[in-house]
Structures are given as C-alpha cells and as structure tokens.
mmCIF file of C-alpha atoms in Angstrom:
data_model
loop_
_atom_site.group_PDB
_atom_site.id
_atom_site.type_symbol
_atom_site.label_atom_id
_atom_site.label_comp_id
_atom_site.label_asym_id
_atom_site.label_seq_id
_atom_site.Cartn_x
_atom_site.Cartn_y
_atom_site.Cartn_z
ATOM 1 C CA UNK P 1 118.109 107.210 104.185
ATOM 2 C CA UNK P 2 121.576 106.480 102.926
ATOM 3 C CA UNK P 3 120.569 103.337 101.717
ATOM 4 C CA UNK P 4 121.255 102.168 97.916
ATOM 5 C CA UNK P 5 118.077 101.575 96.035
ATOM 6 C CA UNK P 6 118.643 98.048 95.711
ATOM 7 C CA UNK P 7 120.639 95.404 97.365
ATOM 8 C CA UNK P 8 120.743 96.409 101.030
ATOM 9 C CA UNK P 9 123.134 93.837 103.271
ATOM 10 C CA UNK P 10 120.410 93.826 105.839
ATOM 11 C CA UNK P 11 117.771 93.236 103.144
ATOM 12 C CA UNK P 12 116.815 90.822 100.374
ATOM 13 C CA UNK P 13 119.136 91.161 97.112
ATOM 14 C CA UNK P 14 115.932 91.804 95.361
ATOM 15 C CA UNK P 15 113.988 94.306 97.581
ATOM 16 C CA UNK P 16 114.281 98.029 96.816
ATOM 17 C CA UNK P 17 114.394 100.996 99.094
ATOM 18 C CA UNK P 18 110.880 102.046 98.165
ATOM 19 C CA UNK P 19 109.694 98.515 99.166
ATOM 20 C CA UNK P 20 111.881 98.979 102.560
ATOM 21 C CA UNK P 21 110.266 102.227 103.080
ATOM 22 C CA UNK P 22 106.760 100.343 102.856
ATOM 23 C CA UNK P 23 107.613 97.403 104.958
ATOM 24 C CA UNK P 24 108.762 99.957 108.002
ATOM 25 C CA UNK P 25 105.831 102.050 107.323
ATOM 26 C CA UNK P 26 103.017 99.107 107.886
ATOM 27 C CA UNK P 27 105.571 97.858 110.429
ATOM 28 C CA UNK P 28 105.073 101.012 112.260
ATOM 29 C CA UNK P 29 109.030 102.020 111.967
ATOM 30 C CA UNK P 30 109.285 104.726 109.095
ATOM 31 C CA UNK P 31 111.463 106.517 111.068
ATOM 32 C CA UNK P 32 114.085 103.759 110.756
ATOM 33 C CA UNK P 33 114.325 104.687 107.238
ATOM 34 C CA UNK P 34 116.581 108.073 108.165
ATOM 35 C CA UNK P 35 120.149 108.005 107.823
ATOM 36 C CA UNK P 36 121.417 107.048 111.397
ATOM 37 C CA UNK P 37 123.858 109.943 110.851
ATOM 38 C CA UNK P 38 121.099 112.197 110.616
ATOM 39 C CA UNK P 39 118.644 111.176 113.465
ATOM 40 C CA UNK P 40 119.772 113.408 115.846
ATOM 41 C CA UNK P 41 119.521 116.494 114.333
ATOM 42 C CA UNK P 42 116.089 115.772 112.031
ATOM 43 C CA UNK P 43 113.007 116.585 113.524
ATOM 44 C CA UNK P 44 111.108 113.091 113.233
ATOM 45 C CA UNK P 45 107.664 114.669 113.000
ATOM 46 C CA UNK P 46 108.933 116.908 109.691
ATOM 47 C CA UNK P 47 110.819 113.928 108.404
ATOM 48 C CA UNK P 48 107.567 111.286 109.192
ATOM 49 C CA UNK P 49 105.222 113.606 106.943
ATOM 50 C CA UNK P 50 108.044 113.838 104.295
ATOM 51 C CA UNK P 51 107.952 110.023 104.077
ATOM 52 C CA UNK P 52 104.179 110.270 104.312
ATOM 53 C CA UNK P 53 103.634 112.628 101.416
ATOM 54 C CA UNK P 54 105.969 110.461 99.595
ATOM 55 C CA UNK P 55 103.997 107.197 99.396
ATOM 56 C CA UNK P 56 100.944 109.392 98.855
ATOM 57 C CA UNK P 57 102.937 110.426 95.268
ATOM 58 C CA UNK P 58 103.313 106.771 94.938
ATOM 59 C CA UNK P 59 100.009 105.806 94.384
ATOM 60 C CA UNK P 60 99.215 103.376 91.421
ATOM 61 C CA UNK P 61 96.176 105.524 90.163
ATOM 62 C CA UNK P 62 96.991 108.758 89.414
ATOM 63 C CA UNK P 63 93.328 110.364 91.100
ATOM 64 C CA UNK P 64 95.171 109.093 93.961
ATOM 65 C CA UNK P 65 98.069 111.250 94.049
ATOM 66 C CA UNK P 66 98.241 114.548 95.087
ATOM 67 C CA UNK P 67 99.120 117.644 92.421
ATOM 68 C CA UNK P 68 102.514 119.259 93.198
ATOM 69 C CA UNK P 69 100.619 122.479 94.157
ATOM 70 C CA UNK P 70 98.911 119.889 96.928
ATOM 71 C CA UNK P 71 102.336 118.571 98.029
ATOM 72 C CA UNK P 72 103.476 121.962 98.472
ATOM 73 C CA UNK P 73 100.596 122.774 101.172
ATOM 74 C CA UNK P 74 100.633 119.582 102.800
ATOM 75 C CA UNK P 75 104.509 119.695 103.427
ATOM 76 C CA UNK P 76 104.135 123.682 104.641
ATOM 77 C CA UNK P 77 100.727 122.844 106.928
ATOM 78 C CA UNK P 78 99.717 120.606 109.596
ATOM 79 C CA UNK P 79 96.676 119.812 107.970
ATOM 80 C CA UNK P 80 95.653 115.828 108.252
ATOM 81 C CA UNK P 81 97.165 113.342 105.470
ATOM 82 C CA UNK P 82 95.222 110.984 104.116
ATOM 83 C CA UNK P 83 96.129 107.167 104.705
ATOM 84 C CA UNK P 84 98.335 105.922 101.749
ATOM 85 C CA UNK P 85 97.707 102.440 100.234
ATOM 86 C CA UNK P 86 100.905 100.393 98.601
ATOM 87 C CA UNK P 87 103.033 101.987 96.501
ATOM 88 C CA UNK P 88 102.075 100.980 92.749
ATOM 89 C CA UNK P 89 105.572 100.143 91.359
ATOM 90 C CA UNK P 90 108.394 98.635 92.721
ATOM 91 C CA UNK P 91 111.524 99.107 90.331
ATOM 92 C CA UNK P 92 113.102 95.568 89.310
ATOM 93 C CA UNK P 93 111.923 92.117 89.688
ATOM 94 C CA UNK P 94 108.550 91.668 91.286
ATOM 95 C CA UNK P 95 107.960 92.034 94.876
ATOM 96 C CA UNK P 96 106.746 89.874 97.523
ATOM 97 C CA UNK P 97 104.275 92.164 99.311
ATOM 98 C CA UNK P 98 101.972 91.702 95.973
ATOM 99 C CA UNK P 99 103.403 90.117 92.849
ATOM 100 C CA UNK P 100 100.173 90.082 91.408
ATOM 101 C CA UNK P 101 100.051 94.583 91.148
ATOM 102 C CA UNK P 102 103.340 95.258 90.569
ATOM 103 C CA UNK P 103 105.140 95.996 87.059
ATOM 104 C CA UNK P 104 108.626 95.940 86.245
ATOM 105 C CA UNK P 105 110.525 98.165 85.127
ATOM 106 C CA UNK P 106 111.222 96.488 81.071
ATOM 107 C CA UNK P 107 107.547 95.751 81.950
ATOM 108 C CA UNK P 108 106.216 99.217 82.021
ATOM 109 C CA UNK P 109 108.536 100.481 79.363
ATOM 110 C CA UNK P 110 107.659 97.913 77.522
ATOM 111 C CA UNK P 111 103.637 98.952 77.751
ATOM 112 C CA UNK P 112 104.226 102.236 77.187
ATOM 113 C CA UNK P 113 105.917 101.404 73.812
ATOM 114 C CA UNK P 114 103.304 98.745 72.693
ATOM 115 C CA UNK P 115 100.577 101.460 74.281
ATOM 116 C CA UNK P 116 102.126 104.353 71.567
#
C-alpha cells in the first residue's frame, strides 16, 4: 500500500492500515489499498486475492484461519475463497467498526501475561 500503519493524512489519527484495508474491502474498494505507484503494473485480480487471503489470516478464532500450507494453495490456485468476517485485532486504541471485539495491543499482552 505505501501507507504507514497508523496515522494516515487522509484517515483518522487513530485508524490503522489493517482497519483501512477493512473499511475499502466492505466498501467494495480493496483495490484502493495498492500503492498508486504500483497500479499500473499489478495485476488487480492477483493483488485482490492477496488482500483476500490476508483478512482470511486475520480471523479472531483461530479454526477460522487458514494453515500456511492452505495459504500456499489458495495464493497458487483459482480455487473459491471463502468470505472473511472482521479482522479480530486492530493494533492501538479501539476501533470504531466494533469497540466491543477488539483488544489492544497492552490489552492482549497484558492477557497473555496474566493467562501464563
């Protein structure tokens, strides 16, 4: 994309790229995500599944997500993707989309200490 991770001019302060990516993919516009420099010579189907495969490794349960022998096959095949749901984590402050699923990242560190 090009973009930093956080604090995109065009964006909020507080959104991240992975929520960006999310908002152009229910918008419809995931393709807007690729570096303008590098529209021309991508091939937008090959670059659409990349983006697609990636939100389908950002699933919140981990049944959900596909094994890296999976990802392999889906990004060297045409074979049909399943639908992904919202990304699980957002890094930083809570987003809007769902403030109510979404951790943190002191938050999940934090868990995984307390958890151990």
């Amino acid at each position: 994309s090009g973009k930093k991770n956080r604090g995109d001019q065009r964006q909020n302060e507080n959104t991240n790229l992975i929520e960006q990516a999310w908002n152009l993919w229910i918008e419809g516009r995931p393709l807007d995500l690729i570096n303008e420099d590098l529209k021309e010579s991508s091939n937008s189907s090959e670059a659409l599944r990349c983006i697609h495969i990636s939100f389908l490794c950002l699933q919140q349960h981990p049944h959900d997500r596909p094994n890296m022998s999976f990802v392999i096959m889906m990004l060297d095949s045409e074979i049909g993707l399943p639908q992904p749901k919202q990304p699980a984590l957002f890094v930083g402050e809570y987003s809007s989309l769902n403030k109510s699923n979404l951790l943190s990242v002191n938050e999940l560190s934090m868990s995984i200490l307390e958890a151990r």
